[in-house]
């Protein structure tokens, strides 16, 4: 079994990360009844004996003593991390996994990347090494951050660079929260585009997420819960609630519901690597199958079901509905419509009691309405994991490498250009050591190239019009 | 290269109470091969060669007469395909006198793995160089059997594998390979090769089985040898994958017109020409079975007489609760169309250079791909011009 390390950077990154660890513990608690530290747990947690004071040694087998998350929490202001350390998850992290500062990055990518990057480089590398040493087979780093701010965006992408330098063999999956157009940070386009360049060059896979989509999904769920539709009751455990027995009596913060969705995304992504199933799908397989060209590694994700109806009438119709939903506009985690754009590749990760025939039936059903690139007409990667997520009997995560990310990027570019043409706010960046005008021009050209690649695919539908002629053999 | 499946296999076997795997006869790693043939072949292969070959050596030493190796692997993934191809090569080098039969699982046409066509092309071309024969099971075919013959509503991989195991069993269970033989065949692999692979260019073997039905229906069915044999023969000629939906219109070409002329009807084109066939009969009264129809020279190519091209193995012992059953292992054009499709799709993808960087990362270059394509086009050409 392989291990993964989560690196959460910035306010958004840490808040999402916090939800992730909460859900991960809940999931493992539901599966692992005997309290034995097993392989599945070891992929995200260490088992530490804290009685001997200080940093106990790892216990690789036997009963669970104290679980420590394989995580690194980085934030340049203390508020969020402190809150985590005072909350119910405080024992899951130890002080050696934290890197904090006081003043924050002021929503400035340059401050995060250049200033704090330099300052904390040694510290970060050392802590990463330590975490990696605790793993006997480290496969993947998950970086969680936002693109619009300063720390998550700047320092987060700096860490990404570091990961590539120090651990070139380990996969880098980045979950990036993109700013919406009504974002209250004016210079978020600058931060995002500067960060995009880093993502283009140093990430293996990026899962872009937009707050707007999460917000819509959360609203939809609340509508369902509150509407009390005739004949259907929504079960307690939907994608956004923590669980029936939550210790928080207070109304959960508004972002918690949205962050839960991202946390579920990460859990489902790694489920096949942690639990058994009839068709395993490891993380390296995701990267292998979904990234046909090195730079086109942006995956649009969608999760279903969002909530479980207690109405158990027609199980197989519910299953089929789940597959249909995964491709609908409303369920995507960015503002995009993959069905009407070009698919380069698609992966379906199914959890729960679903058989290969159900999977195949649904693929056959949905295929005709989707446009695949000419050289990948049957570009489906599938995985079946037998363990369903908490509160559901089955679930589906769809990852699509699809040209529908283009509008998101184009909009980002437009917002950037509107500011850049006027040279608005540039001085905040340029007076940071190491930051020059060329950083901006390189970043925007990197983004433009990416958009161009997607354009080309759309225009040619990905291939020569006629089938390339086969090799001829002299008989 | 990852531990979950092997540990599951070991525990299931141990639970049966009848047999189990030797505790030390397995080897796994942690990371898997990521569906990457290059990873399996160029990275894991050399890295673990010694350990793996040591394990093989230990098993080989336990045999007092080793006739050969039977490898079971899929083509779509990274380990089965890449590492499987590598290990086959090592086996050939280390045991040049032993036979190697590769049991290969042909992936579903539609996506289990996106790069399955690349992996399959690389696997097949490499296996063709080091293996003696490739016994193929196609997922699509077995799936159809499960759906239509076995009446299974929600087909799981367990069901698919059950059918495959049944078909393999019908070939490899003890059998008399010679007329009037006093003992079971001592070297089934060798006998199989001898009967079915007369020429190294033609190594693709298909497997058909009759009857195939859910266990609950067995009590209500009765079988006759003439019926079974007639169906089996037509399955061979018409390239049918199972006993339902056989095209009875397909006939072998008339003698004297062995070369299809320009006026030949399309039926002739669907006709499945064989190089060699092996029929295995299991069940009572098999002596009464008349296999003359299989010895029709029209079924075969011109360079082997039917006496050499056709072989019959039999045993009165019933297999797996079927009172009478017949299996056909055929070196014929069964796999020509699937192979052609596979190579076509892979070539299409290769032309756009998609995913190639994932393979070059581990040392498989475009030239290696081209070599593989060339090898397979040659095989396709050979089978087409039978």
PDB file of N, CA and C in Angstrom, chain B residues 173-211:
ATOM      1  N   UNK B 173      -7.790 -30.231 -17.885  1.00  0.00           N
ATOM      2  CA  UNK B 173      -8.019 -31.367 -17.001  1.00  0.00           C
ATOM      3  C   UNK B 173      -7.432 -32.606 -17.673  1.00  0.00           C
ATOM      4  N   UNK B 174      -7.080 -33.624 -16.863  1.00  0.00           N
ATOM      5  CA  UNK B 174      -6.431 -34.817 -17.427  1.00  0.00           C
ATOM      6  C   UNK B 174      -7.216 -35.391 -18.607  1.00  0.00           C
ATOM      7  N   UNK B 175      -6.494 -35.806 -19.624  1.00  0.00           N
ATOM      8  CA  UNK B 175      -7.131 -36.233 -20.871  1.00  0.00           C
ATOM      9  C   UNK B 175      -6.239 -37.250 -21.578  1.00  0.00           C
ATOM     10  N   UNK B 176      -6.873 -38.083 -22.372  1.00  0.00           N
ATOM     11  CA  UNK B 176      -6.092 -39.019 -23.200  1.00  0.00           C
ATOM     12  C   UNK B 176      -5.844 -38.354 -24.539  1.00  0.00           C
ATOM     13  N   UNK B 177      -4.593 -38.187 -24.869  1.00  0.00           N
ATOM     14  CA  UNK B 177      -4.320 -37.478 -26.116  1.00  0.00           C
ATOM     15  C   UNK B 177      -4.069 -38.398 -27.287  1.00  0.00           C
ATOM     16  N   UNK B 178      -3.980 -39.667 -27.017  1.00  0.00           N
ATOM     17  CA  UNK B 178      -3.713 -40.564 -28.144  1.00  0.00           C
ATOM     18  C   UNK B 178      -4.783 -41.642 -28.174  1.00  0.00           C
ATOM     19  N   UNK B 179      -5.061 -42.136 -29.351  1.00  0.00           N
ATOM     20  CA  UNK B 179      -6.059 -43.183 -29.515  1.00  0.00           C
ATOM     21  C   UNK B 179      -5.571 -44.432 -28.813  1.00  0.00           C
ATOM     22  N   UNK B 180      -6.419 -44.991 -27.973  1.00  0.00           N
ATOM     23  CA  UNK B 180      -6.004 -46.217 -27.286  1.00  0.00           C
ATOM     24  C   UNK B 180      -4.918 -45.987 -26.257  1.00  0.00           C
ATOM     25  N   UNK B 181      -4.810 -44.771 -25.788  1.00  0.00           N
ATOM     26  CA  UNK B 181      -3.761 -44.510 -24.786  1.00  0.00           C
ATOM     27  C   UNK B 181      -4.149 -45.131 -23.460  1.00  0.00           C
ATOM     28  N   UNK B 182      -3.150 -45.562 -22.728  1.00  0.00           N
ATOM     29  CA  UNK B 182      -3.423 -46.222 -21.453  1.00  0.00           C
ATOM     30  C   UNK B 182      -3.363 -45.256 -20.277  1.00  0.00           C
ATOM     31  N   UNK B 183      -2.699 -44.151 -20.471  1.00  0.00           N
ATOM     32  CA  UNK B 183      -2.601 -43.202 -19.360  1.00  0.00           C
ATOM     33  C   UNK B 183      -2.849 -41.786 -19.882  1.00  0.00           C
ATOM     34  N   UNK B 184      -3.151 -40.941 -18.935  1.00  0.00           N
ATOM     35  CA  UNK B 184      -3.396 -39.546 -19.295  1.00  0.00           C
ATOM     36  C   UNK B 184      -2.133 -38.920 -19.867  1.00  0.00           C
ATOM     37  N   UNK B 185      -2.346 -37.903 -20.627  1.00  0.00           N
ATOM     38  CA  UNK B 185      -1.214 -37.193 -21.216  1.00  0.00           C
ATOM     39  C   UNK B 185      -0.287 -36.680 -20.131  1.00  0.00           C
ATOM     40  N   UNK B 186       0.999 -36.928 -20.302  1.00  0.00           N
ATOM     41  CA  UNK B 186       1.958 -36.483 -19.294  1.00  0.00           C
ATOM     42  C   UNK B 186       2.424 -35.070 -19.576  1.00  0.00           C
ATOM     43  N   UNK B 187       2.207 -34.618 -20.776  1.00  0.00           N
ATOM     44  CA  UNK B 187       2.742 -33.307 -21.105  1.00  0.00           C
ATOM     45  C   UNK B 187       1.706 -32.528 -21.901  1.00  0.00           C
ATOM     46  N   UNK B 188       0.697 -32.056 -21.228  1.00  0.00           N
ATOM     47  CA  UNK B 188      -0.389 -31.395 -21.968  1.00  0.00           C
ATOM     48  C   UNK B 188       0.078 -30.181 -22.766  1.00  0.00           C
ATOM     49  N   UNK B 189       1.005 -29.425 -22.203  1.00  0.00           N
ATOM     50  CA  UNK B 189       1.469 -28.242 -22.937  1.00  0.00           C
ATOM     51  C   UNK B 189       2.175 -28.653 -24.223  1.00  0.00           C
ATOM     52  N   UNK B 190       3.012 -29.622 -24.086  1.00  0.00           N
ATOM     53  CA  UNK B 190       3.763 -30.076 -25.251  1.00  0.00           C
ATOM     54  C   UNK B 190       2.841 -30.617 -26.328  1.00  0.00           C
ATOM     55  N   UNK B 191       1.864 -31.420 -25.874  1.00  0.00           N
ATOM     56  CA  UNK B 191       0.911 -31.981 -26.833  1.00  0.00           C
ATOM     57  C   UNK B 191       0.123 -30.878 -27.522  1.00  0.00           C
ATOM     58  N   UNK B 192      -0.236 -29.894 -26.747  1.00  0.00           N
ATOM     59  CA  UNK B 192      -1.003 -28.772 -27.303  1.00  0.00           C
ATOM     60  C   UNK B 192      -0.206 -28.058 -28.378  1.00  0.00           C
ATOM     61  N   UNK B 193       1.043 -27.793 -28.083  1.00  0.00           N
ATOM     62  CA  UNK B 193       1.901 -27.109 -29.055  1.00  0.00           C
ATOM     63  C   UNK B 193       2.060 -27.945 -30.316  1.00  0.00           C
ATOM     64  N   UNK B 194       2.292 -29.244 -30.076  1.00  0.00           N
ATOM     65  CA  UNK B 194       2.544 -30.125 -31.202  1.00  0.00           C
ATOM     66  C   UNK B 194       1.363 -30.157 -32.147  1.00  0.00           C
ATOM     67  N   UNK B 195       0.189 -30.180 -31.564  1.00  0.00           N
ATOM     68  CA  UNK B 195      -0.988 -30.282 -32.421  1.00  0.00           C
ATOM     69  C   UNK B 195      -1.377 -28.957 -33.048  1.00  0.00           C
ATOM     70  N   UNK B 196      -1.130 -27.869 -32.364  1.00  0.00           N
ATOM     71  CA  UNK B 196      -1.724 -26.617 -32.817  1.00  0.00           C
ATOM     72  C   UNK B 196      -0.781 -25.588 -33.403  1.00  0.00           C
ATOM     73  N   UNK B 197       0.481 -25.712 -33.140  1.00  0.00           N
ATOM     74  CA  UNK B 197       1.380 -24.642 -33.616  1.00  0.00           C
ATOM     75  C   UNK B 197       2.441 -25.207 -34.541  1.00  0.00           C
ATOM     76  N   UNK B 198       2.066 -25.492 -35.778  1.00  0.00           N
ATOM     77  CA  UNK B 198       3.046 -26.066 -36.690  1.00  0.00           C
ATOM     78  C   UNK B 198       4.041 -25.038 -37.225  1.00  0.00           C
ATOM     79  N   UNK B 199       3.705 -23.785 -37.140  1.00  0.00           N
ATOM     80  CA  UNK B 199       4.548 -22.761 -37.748  1.00  0.00           C
ATOM     81  C   UNK B 199       4.649 -21.582 -36.789  1.00  0.00           C
ATOM     82  N   UNK B 200       5.852 -21.057 -36.533  1.00  0.00           N
ATOM     83  CA  UNK B 200       6.002 -20.011 -35.529  1.00  0.00           C
ATOM     84  C   UNK B 200       5.332 -18.682 -35.875  1.00  0.00           C
ATOM     85  N   UNK B 201       4.925 -18.521 -37.111  1.00  0.00           N
ATOM     86  CA  UNK B 201       4.272 -17.273 -37.452  1.00  0.00           C
ATOM     87  C   UNK B 201       2.824 -17.249 -36.957  1.00  0.00           C
ATOM     88  N   UNK B 202       2.281 -18.433 -36.680  1.00  0.00           N
ATOM     89  CA  UNK B 202       0.867 -18.531 -36.328  1.00  0.00           C
ATOM     90  C   UNK B 202       0.724 -19.058 -34.914  1.00  0.00           C
ATOM     91  N   UNK B 203       0.542 -18.140 -33.987  1.00  0.00           N
ATOM     92  CA  UNK B 203       0.536 -18.546 -32.579  1.00  0.00           C
ATOM     93  C   UNK B 203      -0.745 -18.197 -31.845  1.00  0.00           C
ATOM     94  N   UNK B 204      -1.723 -17.644 -32.553  1.00  0.00           N
ATOM     95  CA  UNK B 204      -2.884 -17.143 -31.829  1.00  0.00           C
ATOM     96  C   UNK B 204      -3.937 -18.244 -31.720  1.00  0.00           C
ATOM     97  N   UNK B 205      -4.234 -18.660 -30.526  1.00  0.00           N
ATOM     98  CA  UNK B 205      -5.194 -19.742 -30.305  1.00  0.00           C
ATOM     99  C   UNK B 205      -6.466 -19.211 -29.670  1.00  0.00           C
ATOM    100  N   UNK B 206      -7.591 -19.652 -30.232  1.00  0.00           N
ATOM    101  CA  UNK B 206      -8.867 -19.275 -29.630  1.00  0.00           C
ATOM    102  C   UNK B 206      -9.489 -20.492 -28.980  1.00  0.00           C
ATOM    103  N   UNK B 207     -10.430 -20.235 -28.089  1.00  0.00           N
ATOM    104  CA  UNK B 207     -11.015 -21.334 -27.325  1.00  0.00           C
ATOM    105  C   UNK B 207     -12.528 -21.232 -27.380  1.00  0.00           C
ATOM    106  N   UNK B 208     -13.188 -22.332 -27.698  1.00  0.00           N
ATOM    107  CA  UNK B 208     -14.650 -22.341 -27.689  1.00  0.00           C
ATOM    108  C   UNK B 208     -15.113 -23.554 -26.914  1.00  0.00           C
ATOM    109  N   UNK B 209     -16.281 -23.446 -26.338  1.00  0.00           N
ATOM    110  CA  UNK B 209     -16.745 -24.479 -25.429  1.00  0.00           C
ATOM    111  C   UNK B 209     -18.227 -24.708 -25.634  1.00  0.00           C
ATOM    112  N   UNK B 210     -18.633 -25.957 -25.564  1.00  0.00           N
ATOM    113  CA  UNK B 210     -20.071 -26.225 -25.669  1.00  0.00           C
ATOM    114  C   UNK B 210     -20.398 -27.438 -24.817  1.00  0.00           C
ATOM    115  N   UNK B 211     -21.482 -27.564 -24.059  1.00  0.00           N
ATOM    116  CA  UNK B 211     -22.442 -26.497 -23.837  1.00  0.00           C
ATOM    117  C   UNK B 211     -22.029 -25.598 -22.679  1.00  0.00           C
TER     118      UNK B 211
END
